[in-house]
PDB file of C-alpha atoms and ligand atoms in Angstrom:
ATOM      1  CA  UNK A   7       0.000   0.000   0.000  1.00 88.00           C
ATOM      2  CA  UNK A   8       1.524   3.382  -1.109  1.00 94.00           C
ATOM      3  CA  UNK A   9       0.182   5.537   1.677  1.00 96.00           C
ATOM      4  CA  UNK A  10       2.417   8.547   0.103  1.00 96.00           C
ATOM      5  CA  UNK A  11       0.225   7.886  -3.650  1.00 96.00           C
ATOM      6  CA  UNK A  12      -3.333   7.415  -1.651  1.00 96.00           C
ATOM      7  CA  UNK A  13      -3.071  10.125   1.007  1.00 98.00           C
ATOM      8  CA  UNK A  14      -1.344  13.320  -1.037  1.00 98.00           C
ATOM      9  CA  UNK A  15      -3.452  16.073  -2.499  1.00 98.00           C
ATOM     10  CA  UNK A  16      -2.084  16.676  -5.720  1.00 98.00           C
ATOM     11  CA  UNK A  17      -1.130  20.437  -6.371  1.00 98.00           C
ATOM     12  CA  UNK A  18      -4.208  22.107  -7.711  1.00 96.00           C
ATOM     13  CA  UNK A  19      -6.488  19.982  -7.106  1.00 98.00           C
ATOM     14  CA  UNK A  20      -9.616  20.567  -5.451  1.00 98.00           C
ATOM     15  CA  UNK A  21      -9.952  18.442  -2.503  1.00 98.00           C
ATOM     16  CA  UNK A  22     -13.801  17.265  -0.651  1.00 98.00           C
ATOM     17  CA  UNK A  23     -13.585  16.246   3.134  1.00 98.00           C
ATOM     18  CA  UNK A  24     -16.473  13.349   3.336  1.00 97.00           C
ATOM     19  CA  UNK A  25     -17.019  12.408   6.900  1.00 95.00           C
ATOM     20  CA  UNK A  26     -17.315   8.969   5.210  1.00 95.00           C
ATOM     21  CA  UNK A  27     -13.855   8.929   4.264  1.00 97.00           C
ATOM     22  CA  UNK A  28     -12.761   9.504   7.479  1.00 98.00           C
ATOM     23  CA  UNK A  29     -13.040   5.581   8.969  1.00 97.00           C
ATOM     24  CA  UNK A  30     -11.666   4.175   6.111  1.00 97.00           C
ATOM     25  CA  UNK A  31      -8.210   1.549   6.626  1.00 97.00           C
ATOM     26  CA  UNK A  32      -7.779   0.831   3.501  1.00 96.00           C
ATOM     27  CA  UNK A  33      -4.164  -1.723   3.076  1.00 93.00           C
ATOM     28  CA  UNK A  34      -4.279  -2.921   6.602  1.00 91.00           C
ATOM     29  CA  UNK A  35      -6.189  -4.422   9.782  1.00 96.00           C
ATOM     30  CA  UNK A  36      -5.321  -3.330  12.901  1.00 97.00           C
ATOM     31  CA  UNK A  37      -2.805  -6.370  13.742  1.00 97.00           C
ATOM     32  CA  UNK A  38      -0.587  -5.300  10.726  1.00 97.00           C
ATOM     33  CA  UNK A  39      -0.620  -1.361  11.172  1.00 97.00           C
ATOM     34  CA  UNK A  40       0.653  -2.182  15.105  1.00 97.00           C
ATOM     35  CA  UNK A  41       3.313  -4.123  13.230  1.00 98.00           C
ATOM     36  CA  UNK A  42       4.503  -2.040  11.020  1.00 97.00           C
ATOM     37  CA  UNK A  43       4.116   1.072  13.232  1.00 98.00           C
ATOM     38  CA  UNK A  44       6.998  -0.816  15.160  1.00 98.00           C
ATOM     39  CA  UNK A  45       8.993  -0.803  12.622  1.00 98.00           C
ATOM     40  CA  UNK A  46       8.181   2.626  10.721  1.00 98.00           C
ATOM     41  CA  UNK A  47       8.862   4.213  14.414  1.00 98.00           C
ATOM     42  CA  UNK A  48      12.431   2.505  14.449  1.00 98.00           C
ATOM     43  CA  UNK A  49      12.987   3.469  10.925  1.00 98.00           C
ATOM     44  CA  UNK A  50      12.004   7.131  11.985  1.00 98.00           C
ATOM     45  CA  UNK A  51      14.512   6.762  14.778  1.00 97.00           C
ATOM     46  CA  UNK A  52      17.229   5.326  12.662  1.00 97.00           C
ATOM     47  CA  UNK A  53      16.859   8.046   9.814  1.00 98.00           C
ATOM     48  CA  UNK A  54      16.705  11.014  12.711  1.00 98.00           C
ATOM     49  CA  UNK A  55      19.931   9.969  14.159  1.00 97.00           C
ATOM     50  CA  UNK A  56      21.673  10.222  10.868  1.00 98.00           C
ATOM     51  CA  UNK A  57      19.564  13.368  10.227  1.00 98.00           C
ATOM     52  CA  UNK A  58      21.580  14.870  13.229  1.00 98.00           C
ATOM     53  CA  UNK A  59      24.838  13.738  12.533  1.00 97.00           C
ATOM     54  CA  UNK A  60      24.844  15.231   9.240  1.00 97.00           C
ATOM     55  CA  UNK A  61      23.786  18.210  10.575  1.00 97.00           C
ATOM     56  CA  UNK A  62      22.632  19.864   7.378  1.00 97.00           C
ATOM     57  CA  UNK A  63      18.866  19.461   6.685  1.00 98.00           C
ATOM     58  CA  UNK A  64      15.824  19.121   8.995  1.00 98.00           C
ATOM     59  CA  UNK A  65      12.159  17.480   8.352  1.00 98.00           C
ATOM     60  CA  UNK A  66       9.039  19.822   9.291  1.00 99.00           C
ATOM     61  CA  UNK A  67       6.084  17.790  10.087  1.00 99.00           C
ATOM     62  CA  UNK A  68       3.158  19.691  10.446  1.00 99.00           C
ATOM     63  CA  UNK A  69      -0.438  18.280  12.199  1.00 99.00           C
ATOM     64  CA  UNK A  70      -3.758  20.315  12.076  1.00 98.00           C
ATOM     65  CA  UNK A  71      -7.416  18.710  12.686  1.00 98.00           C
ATOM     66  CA  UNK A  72     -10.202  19.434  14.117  1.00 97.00           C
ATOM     67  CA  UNK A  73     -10.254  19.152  18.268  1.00 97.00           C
ATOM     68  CA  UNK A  74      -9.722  15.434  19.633  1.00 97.00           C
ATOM     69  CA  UNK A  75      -8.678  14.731  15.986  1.00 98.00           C
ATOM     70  CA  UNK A  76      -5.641  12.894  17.873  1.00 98.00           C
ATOM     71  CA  UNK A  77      -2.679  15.490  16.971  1.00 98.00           C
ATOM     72  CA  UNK A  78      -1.036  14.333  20.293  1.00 98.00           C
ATOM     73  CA  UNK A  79      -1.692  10.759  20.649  1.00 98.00           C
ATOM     74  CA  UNK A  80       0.361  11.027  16.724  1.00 98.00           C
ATOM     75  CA  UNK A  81       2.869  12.896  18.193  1.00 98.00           C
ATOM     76  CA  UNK A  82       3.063  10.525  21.288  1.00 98.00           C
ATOM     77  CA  UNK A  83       2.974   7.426  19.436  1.00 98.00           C
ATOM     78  CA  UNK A  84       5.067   8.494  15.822  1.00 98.00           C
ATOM     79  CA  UNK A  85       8.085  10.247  17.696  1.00 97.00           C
ATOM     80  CA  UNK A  86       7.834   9.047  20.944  1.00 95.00           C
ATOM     81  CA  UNK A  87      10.717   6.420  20.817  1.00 93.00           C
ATOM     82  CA  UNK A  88      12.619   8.869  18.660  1.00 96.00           C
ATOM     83  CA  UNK A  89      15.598  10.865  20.924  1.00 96.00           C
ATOM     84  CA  UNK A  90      14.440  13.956  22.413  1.00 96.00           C
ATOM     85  CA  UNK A  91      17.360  16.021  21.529  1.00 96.00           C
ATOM     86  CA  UNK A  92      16.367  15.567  17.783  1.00 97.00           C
ATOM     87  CA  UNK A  93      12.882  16.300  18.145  1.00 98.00           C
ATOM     88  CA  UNK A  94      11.605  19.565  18.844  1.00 97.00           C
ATOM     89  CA  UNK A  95       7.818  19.909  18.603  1.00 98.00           C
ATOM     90  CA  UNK A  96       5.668  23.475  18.763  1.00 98.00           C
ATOM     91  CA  UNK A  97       2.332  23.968  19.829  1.00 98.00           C
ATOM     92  CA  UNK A  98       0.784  26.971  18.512  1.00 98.00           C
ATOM     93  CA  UNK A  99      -2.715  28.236  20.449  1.00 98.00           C
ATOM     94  CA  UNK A 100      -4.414  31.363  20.891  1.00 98.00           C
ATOM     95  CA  UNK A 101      -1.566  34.067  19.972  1.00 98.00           C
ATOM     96  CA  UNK A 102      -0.163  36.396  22.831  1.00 98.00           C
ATOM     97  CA  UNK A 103       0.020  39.662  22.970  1.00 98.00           C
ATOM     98  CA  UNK A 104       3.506  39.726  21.775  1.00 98.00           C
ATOM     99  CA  UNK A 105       2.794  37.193  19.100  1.00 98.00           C
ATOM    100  CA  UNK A 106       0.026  39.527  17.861  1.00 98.00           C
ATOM    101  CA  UNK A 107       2.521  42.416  17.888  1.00 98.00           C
ATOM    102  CA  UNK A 108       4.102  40.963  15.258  1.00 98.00           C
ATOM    103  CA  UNK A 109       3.000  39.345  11.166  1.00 98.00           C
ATOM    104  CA  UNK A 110       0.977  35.945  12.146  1.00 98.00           C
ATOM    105  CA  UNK A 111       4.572  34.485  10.576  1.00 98.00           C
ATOM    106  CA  UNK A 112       6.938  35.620  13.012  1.00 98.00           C
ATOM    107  CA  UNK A 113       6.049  33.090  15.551  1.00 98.00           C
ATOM    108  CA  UNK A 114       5.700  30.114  13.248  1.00 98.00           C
ATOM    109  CA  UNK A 115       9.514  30.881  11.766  1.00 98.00           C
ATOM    110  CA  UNK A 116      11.069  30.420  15.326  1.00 98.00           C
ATOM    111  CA  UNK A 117      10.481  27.469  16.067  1.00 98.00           C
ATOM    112  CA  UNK A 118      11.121  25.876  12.845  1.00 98.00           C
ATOM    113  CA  UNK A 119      13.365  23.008  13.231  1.00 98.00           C
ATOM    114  CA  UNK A 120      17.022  23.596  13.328  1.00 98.00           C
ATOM    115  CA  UNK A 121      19.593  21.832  10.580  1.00 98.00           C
ATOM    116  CA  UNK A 122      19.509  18.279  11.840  1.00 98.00           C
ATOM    117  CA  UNK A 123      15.898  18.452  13.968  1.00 98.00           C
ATOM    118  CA  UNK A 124      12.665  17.118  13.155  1.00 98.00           C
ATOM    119  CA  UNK A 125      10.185  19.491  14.037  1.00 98.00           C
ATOM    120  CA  UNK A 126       6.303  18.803  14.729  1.00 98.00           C
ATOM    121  CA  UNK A 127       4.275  21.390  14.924  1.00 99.00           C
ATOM    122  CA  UNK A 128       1.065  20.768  16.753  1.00 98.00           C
ATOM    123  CA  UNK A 129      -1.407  22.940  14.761  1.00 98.00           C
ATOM    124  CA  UNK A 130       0.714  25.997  12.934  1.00 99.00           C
ATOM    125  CA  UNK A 131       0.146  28.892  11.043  1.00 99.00           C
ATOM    126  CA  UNK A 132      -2.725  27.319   9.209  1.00 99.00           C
ATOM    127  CA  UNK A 133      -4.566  28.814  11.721  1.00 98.00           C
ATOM    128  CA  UNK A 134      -4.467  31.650  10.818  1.00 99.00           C
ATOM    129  CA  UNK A 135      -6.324  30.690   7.650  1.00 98.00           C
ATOM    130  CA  UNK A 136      -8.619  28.823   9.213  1.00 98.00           C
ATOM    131  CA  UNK A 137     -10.250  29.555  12.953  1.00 98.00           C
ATOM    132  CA  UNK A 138      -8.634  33.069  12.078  1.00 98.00           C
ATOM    133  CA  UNK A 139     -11.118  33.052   9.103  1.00 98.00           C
ATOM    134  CA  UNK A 140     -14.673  31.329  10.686  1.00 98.00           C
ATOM    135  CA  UNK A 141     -13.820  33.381  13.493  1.00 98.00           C
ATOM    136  CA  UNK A 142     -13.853  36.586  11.444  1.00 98.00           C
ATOM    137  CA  UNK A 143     -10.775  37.719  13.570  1.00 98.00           C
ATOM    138  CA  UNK A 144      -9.196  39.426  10.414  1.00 98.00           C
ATOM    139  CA  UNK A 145     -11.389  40.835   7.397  1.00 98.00           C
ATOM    140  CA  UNK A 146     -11.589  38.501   4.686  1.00 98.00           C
ATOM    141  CA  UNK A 147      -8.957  40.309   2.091  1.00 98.00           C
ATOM    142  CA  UNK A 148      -6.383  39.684   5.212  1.00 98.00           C
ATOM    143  CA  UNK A 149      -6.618  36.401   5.267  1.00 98.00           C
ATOM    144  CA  UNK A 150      -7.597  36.046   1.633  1.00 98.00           C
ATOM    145  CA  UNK A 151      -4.239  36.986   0.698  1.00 98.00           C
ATOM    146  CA  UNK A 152      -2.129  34.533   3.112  1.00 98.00           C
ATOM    147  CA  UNK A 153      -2.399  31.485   1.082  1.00 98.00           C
ATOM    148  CA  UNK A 154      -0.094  33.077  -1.293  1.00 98.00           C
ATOM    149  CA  UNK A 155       2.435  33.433   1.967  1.00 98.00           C
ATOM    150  CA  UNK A 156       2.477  30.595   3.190  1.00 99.00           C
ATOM    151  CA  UNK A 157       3.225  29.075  -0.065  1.00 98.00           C
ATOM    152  CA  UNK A 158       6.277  31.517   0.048  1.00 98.00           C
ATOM    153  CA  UNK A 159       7.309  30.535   3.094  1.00 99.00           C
ATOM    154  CA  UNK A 160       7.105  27.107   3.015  1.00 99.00           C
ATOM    155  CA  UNK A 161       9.116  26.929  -0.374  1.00 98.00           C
ATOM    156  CA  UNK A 162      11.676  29.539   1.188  1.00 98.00           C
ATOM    157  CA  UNK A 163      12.128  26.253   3.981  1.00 98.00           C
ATOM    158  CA  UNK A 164      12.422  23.742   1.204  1.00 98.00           C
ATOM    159  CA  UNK A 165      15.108  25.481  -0.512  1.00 98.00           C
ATOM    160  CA  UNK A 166      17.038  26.041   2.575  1.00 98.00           C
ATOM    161  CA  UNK A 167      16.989  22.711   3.629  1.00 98.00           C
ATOM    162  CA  UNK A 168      13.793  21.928   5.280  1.00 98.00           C
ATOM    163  CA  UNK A 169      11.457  19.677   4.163  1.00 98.00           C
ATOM    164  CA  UNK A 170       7.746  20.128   4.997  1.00 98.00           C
ATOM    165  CA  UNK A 171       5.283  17.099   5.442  1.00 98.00           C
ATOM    166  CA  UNK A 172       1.605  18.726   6.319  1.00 99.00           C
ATOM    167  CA  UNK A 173      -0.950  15.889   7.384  1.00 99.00           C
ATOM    168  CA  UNK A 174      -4.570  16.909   8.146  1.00 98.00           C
ATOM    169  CA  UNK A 175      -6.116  14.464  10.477  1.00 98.00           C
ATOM    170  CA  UNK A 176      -9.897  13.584   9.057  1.00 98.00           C
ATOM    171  CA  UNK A 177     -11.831  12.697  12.015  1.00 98.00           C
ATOM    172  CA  UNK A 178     -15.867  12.167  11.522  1.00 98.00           C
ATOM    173  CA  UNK A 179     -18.295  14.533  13.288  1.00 97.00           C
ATOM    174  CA  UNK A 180     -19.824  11.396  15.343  1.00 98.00           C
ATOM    175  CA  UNK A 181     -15.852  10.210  15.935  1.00 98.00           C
ATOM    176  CA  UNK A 182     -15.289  13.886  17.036  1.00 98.00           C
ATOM    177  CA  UNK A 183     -18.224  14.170  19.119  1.00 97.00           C
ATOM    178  CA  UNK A 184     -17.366  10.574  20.986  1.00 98.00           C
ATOM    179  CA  UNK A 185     -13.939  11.828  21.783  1.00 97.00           C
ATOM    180  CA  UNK A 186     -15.257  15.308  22.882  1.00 97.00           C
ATOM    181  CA  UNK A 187     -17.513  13.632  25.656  1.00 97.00           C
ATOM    182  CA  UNK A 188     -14.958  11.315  27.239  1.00 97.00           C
ATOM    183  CA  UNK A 189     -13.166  14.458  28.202  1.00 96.00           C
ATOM    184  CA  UNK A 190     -16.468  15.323  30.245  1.00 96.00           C
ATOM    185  CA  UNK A 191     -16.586  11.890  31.521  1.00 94.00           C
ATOM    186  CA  UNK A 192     -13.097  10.270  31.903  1.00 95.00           C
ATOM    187  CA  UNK A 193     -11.235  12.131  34.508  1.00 96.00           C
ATOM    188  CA  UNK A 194      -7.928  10.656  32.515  1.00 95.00           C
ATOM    189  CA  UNK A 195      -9.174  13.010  29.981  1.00 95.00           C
ATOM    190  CA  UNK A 196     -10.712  15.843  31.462  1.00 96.00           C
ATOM    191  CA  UNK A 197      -8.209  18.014  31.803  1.00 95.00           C
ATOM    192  CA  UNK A 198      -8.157  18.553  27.371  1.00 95.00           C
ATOM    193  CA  UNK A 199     -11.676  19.831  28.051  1.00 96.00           C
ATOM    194  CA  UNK A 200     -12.792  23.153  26.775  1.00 95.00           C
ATOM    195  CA  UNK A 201     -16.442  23.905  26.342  1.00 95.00           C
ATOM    196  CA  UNK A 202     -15.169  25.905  23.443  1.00 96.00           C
ATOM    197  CA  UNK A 203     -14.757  22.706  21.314  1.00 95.00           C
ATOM    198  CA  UNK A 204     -18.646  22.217  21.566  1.00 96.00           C
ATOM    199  CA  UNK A 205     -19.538  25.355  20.253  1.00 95.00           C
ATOM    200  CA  UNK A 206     -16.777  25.009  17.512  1.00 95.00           C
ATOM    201  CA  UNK A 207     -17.967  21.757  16.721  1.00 95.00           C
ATOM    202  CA  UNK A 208     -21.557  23.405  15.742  1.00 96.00           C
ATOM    203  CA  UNK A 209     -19.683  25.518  13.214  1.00 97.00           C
ATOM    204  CA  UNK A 210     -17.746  22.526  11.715  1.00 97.00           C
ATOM    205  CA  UNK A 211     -19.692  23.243   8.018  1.00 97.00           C
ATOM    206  CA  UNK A 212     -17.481  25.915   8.234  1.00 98.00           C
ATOM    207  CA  UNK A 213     -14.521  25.190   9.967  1.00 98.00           C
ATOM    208  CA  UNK A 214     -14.766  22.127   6.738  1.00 98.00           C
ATOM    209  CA  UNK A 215     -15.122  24.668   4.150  1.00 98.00           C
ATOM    210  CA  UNK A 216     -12.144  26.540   5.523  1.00 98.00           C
ATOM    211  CA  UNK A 217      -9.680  23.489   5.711  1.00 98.00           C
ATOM    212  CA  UNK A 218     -11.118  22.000   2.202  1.00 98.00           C
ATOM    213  CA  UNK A 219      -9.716  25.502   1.007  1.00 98.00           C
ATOM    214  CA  UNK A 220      -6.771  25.882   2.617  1.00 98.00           C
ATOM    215  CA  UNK A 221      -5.694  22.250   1.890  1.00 98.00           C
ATOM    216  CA  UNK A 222      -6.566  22.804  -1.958  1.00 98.00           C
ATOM    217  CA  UNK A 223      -4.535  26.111  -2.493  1.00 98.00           C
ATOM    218  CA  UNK A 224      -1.555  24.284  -0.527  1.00 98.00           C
ATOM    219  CA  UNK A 225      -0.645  21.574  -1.457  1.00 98.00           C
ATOM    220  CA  UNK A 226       2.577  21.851  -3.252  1.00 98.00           C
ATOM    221  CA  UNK A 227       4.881  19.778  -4.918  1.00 98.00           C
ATOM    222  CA  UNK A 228       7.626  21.221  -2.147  1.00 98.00           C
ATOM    223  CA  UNK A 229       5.133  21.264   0.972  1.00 98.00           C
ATOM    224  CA  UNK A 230       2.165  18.505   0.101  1.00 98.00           C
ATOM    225  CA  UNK A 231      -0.920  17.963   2.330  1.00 98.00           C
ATOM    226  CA  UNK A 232      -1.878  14.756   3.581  1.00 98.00           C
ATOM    227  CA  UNK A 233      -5.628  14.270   4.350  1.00 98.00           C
ATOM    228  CA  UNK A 234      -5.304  10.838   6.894  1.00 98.00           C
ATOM    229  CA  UNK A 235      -8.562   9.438   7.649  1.00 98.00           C
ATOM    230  CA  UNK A 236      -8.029   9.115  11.627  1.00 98.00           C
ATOM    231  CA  UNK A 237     -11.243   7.744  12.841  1.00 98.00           C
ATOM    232  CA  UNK A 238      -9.389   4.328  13.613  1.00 98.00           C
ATOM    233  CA  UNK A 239      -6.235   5.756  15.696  1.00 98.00           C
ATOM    234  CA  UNK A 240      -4.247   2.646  14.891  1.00 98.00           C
ATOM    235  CA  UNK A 241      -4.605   3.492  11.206  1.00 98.00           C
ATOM    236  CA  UNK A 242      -3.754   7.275  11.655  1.00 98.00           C
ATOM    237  CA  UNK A 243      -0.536   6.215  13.473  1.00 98.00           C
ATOM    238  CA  UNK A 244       0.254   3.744  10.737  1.00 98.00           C
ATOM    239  CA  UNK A 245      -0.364   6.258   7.651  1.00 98.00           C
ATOM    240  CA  UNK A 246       1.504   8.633   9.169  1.00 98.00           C
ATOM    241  CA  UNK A 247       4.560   6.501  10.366  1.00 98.00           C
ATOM    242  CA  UNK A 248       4.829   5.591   7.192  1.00 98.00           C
ATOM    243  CA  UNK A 249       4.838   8.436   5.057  1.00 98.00           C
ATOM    244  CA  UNK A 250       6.905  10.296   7.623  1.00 98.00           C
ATOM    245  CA  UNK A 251       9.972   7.069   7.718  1.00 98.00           C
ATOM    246  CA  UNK A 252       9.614   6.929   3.596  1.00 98.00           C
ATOM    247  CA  UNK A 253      10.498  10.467   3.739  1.00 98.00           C
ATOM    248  CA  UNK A 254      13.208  10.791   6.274  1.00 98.00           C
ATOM    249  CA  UNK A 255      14.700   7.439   4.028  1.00 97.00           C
ATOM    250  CA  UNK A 256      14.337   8.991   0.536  1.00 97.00           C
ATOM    251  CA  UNK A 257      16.263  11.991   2.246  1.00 98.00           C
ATOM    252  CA  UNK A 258      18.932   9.678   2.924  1.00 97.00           C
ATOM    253  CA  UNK A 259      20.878  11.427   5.649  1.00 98.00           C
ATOM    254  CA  UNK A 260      24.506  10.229   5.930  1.00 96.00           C
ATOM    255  CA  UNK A 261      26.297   9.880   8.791  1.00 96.00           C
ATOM    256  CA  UNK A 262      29.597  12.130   8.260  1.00 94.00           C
ATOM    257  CA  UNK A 263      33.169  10.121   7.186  1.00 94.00           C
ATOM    258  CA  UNK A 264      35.571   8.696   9.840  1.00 94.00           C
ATOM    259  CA  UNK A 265      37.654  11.636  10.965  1.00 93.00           C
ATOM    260  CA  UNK A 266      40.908  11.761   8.934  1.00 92.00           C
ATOM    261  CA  UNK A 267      43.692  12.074  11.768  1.00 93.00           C
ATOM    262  CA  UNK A 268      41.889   8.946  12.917  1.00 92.00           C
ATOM    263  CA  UNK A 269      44.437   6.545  12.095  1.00 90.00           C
ATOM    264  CA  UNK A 270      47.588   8.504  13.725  1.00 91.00           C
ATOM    265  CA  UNK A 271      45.777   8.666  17.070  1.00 91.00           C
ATOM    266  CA  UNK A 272      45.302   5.127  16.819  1.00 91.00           C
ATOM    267  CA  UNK A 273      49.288   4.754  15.621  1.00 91.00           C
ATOM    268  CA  UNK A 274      49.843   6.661  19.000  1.00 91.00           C
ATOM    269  CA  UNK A 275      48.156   4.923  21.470  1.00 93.00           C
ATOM    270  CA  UNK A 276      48.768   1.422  20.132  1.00 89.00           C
ATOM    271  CA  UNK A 277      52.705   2.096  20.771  1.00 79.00           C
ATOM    272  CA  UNK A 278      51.528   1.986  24.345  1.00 76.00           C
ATOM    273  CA  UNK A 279      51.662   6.375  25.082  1.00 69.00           C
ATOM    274  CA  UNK A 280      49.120   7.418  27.079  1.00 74.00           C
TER     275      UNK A 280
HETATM  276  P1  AMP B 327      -5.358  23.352  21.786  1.00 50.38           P
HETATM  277  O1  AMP B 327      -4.774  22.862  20.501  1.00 50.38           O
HETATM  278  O2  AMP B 327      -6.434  22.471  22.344  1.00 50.38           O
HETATM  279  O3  AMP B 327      -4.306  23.703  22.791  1.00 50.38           O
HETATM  280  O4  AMP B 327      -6.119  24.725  21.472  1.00 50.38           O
HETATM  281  C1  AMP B 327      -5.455  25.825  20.947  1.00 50.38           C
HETATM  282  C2  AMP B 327      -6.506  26.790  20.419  1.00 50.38           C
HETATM  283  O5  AMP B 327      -5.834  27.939  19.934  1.00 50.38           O
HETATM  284  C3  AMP B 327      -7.326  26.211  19.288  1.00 50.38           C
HETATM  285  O6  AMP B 327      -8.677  26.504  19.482  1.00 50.38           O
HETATM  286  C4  AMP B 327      -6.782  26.972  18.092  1.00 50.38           C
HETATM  287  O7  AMP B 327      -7.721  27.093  17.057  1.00 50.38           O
HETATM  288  C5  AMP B 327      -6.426  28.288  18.697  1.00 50.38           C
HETATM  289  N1  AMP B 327      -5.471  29.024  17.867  1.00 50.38           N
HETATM  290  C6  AMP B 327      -4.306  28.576  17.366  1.00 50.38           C
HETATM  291  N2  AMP B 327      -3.738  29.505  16.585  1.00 50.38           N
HETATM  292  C7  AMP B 327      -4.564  30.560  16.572  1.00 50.38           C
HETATM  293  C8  AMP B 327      -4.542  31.835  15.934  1.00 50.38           C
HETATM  294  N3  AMP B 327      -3.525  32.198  15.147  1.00 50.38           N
HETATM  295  N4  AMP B 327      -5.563  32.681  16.168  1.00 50.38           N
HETATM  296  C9  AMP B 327      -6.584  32.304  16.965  1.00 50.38           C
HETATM  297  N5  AMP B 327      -6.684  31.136  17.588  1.00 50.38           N
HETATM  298  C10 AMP B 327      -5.688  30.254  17.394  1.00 50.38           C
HETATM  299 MG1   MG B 328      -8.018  21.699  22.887  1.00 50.38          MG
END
């Protein structure tokens, strides 16, 4: 199964979120994806260690969904087992005061991951196309016009080095609503509840319409969207493993040569100086 082929949005084209597509496993039961999760997670690790020693590129991995679409079980689950001190991962809420001071980019570009990082963010500066839009918090020319930035930007990362995965995580309205009630239920969970998320759930038409347009005008060749049905979370995991290790392994980060004065500090020390 070519989750890279079946997931991508193809520049240009015009892409339909169907809360029926959102269950959907096609290529694997659950048994496999656990299985090759495993083993996408250790490929992951394997391909981010290398990624550090070169020390010349980094991998941007970016996750937006609606709420309780599972952006940090992913995180916990896809980089988890990966070293710490090659991950850094952002979270990006309600802007501050400072933040607001500033273009809605200025926050987003500092914490971009540095040469030999992966960096996750956990929602981004897709926001600002999308609550910042049903939310009317701009007029609509504002935000109109930041499609054509953030394609900027994102190409100005790939050409320096960065590459830039974007994965939106499709989760149904009844999946969404499920998960939104545990958190008012399980005490495990309560603490991610906001009664916000209700009321933004009643305006998902057009939180939908919002993310079917911002994933459309997008997805580029240097910085493609992923739309991941993540109703099943074993599946999202799996999908997302996978196109992330595939990456990281078509990058092909090498670890750096043997050092050359090597062999005379060996020659030293084997005469018996210390
Ligand atoms: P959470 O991801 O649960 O921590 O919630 C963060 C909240 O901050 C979400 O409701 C986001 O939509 C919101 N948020 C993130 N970025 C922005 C932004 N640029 N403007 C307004 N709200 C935002
Ligand atoms: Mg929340």
């Amino acid at each position: 199964m070519d989750f890279d082929n079946a997931f991508r949005i193809d520049p240009g084209s015009r892409v339909r979120l169907k809360d029926g597509d959102a269950d959907r496993s096609p290529g694997a039961d659950r048994a496999e994806g656990e299985r090759r999760l495993a083993e996408d997670v250790e490929r992951i690790r394997d391909a981010q260690h290398r990624l550090f020693a070169e020390g010349t590129r980094s991998l941007l991995v970016v996750l937006q969904g609606m709420d309780a679409a599972g952006k940090d079980g992913t995180i916990r689950h896809v980089f988890g087992p990966t070293n710490p001190q090659g991950v850094r991962v952002a979270a990006f809420g309600k802007p501050t005061s400072n933040e607001l001071a500033h273009d809605y980019l200025w926050r987003v570009h500092q914490r971009v991951p540095d040469r030999g990082h992966i960096g996750v963010f956990n929602r981004s500066h897709y926001e600002d196309v999308l609550i910042v839009r049903v939310l009317g918090l701009v007029p609509d020319e504002v935000w109109k016009r930041r499609y054509e930035h953030i394609n900027a930007f994102e190409r100005m990362l790939h050409d320096e080095g960065t590459a830039v995965l974007k994965f939106f995580l499709h989760v149904s309205a009844e999946e969404q609503l499920r998960r939104l009630l545990k958190r008012v239920t399980n005490p495990a969970k309560a603490w991610k509840y906001n009664a916000e998320d209700f009321t933004k759930r009643s305006r998902r038409p057009d939180y939908i319409e919002a993310y079917e347009d911002a994933l459309s005008r997008c997805s580029t060749e240097h910085a493609p969207w992923y739309v991941i049905p993540a109703d099943k979370k074993w599946y999202r995991n799996h999908a997302i493993a996978r196109i992330v290790a595939d990456r990281l392994e078509h990058m092909d980060p090498e670890l750096p040569p043997l050092p050359e004065d090597g062999h005379a500090w060996r020659e030293k020390f084997a005469n018996g100086d210390d």
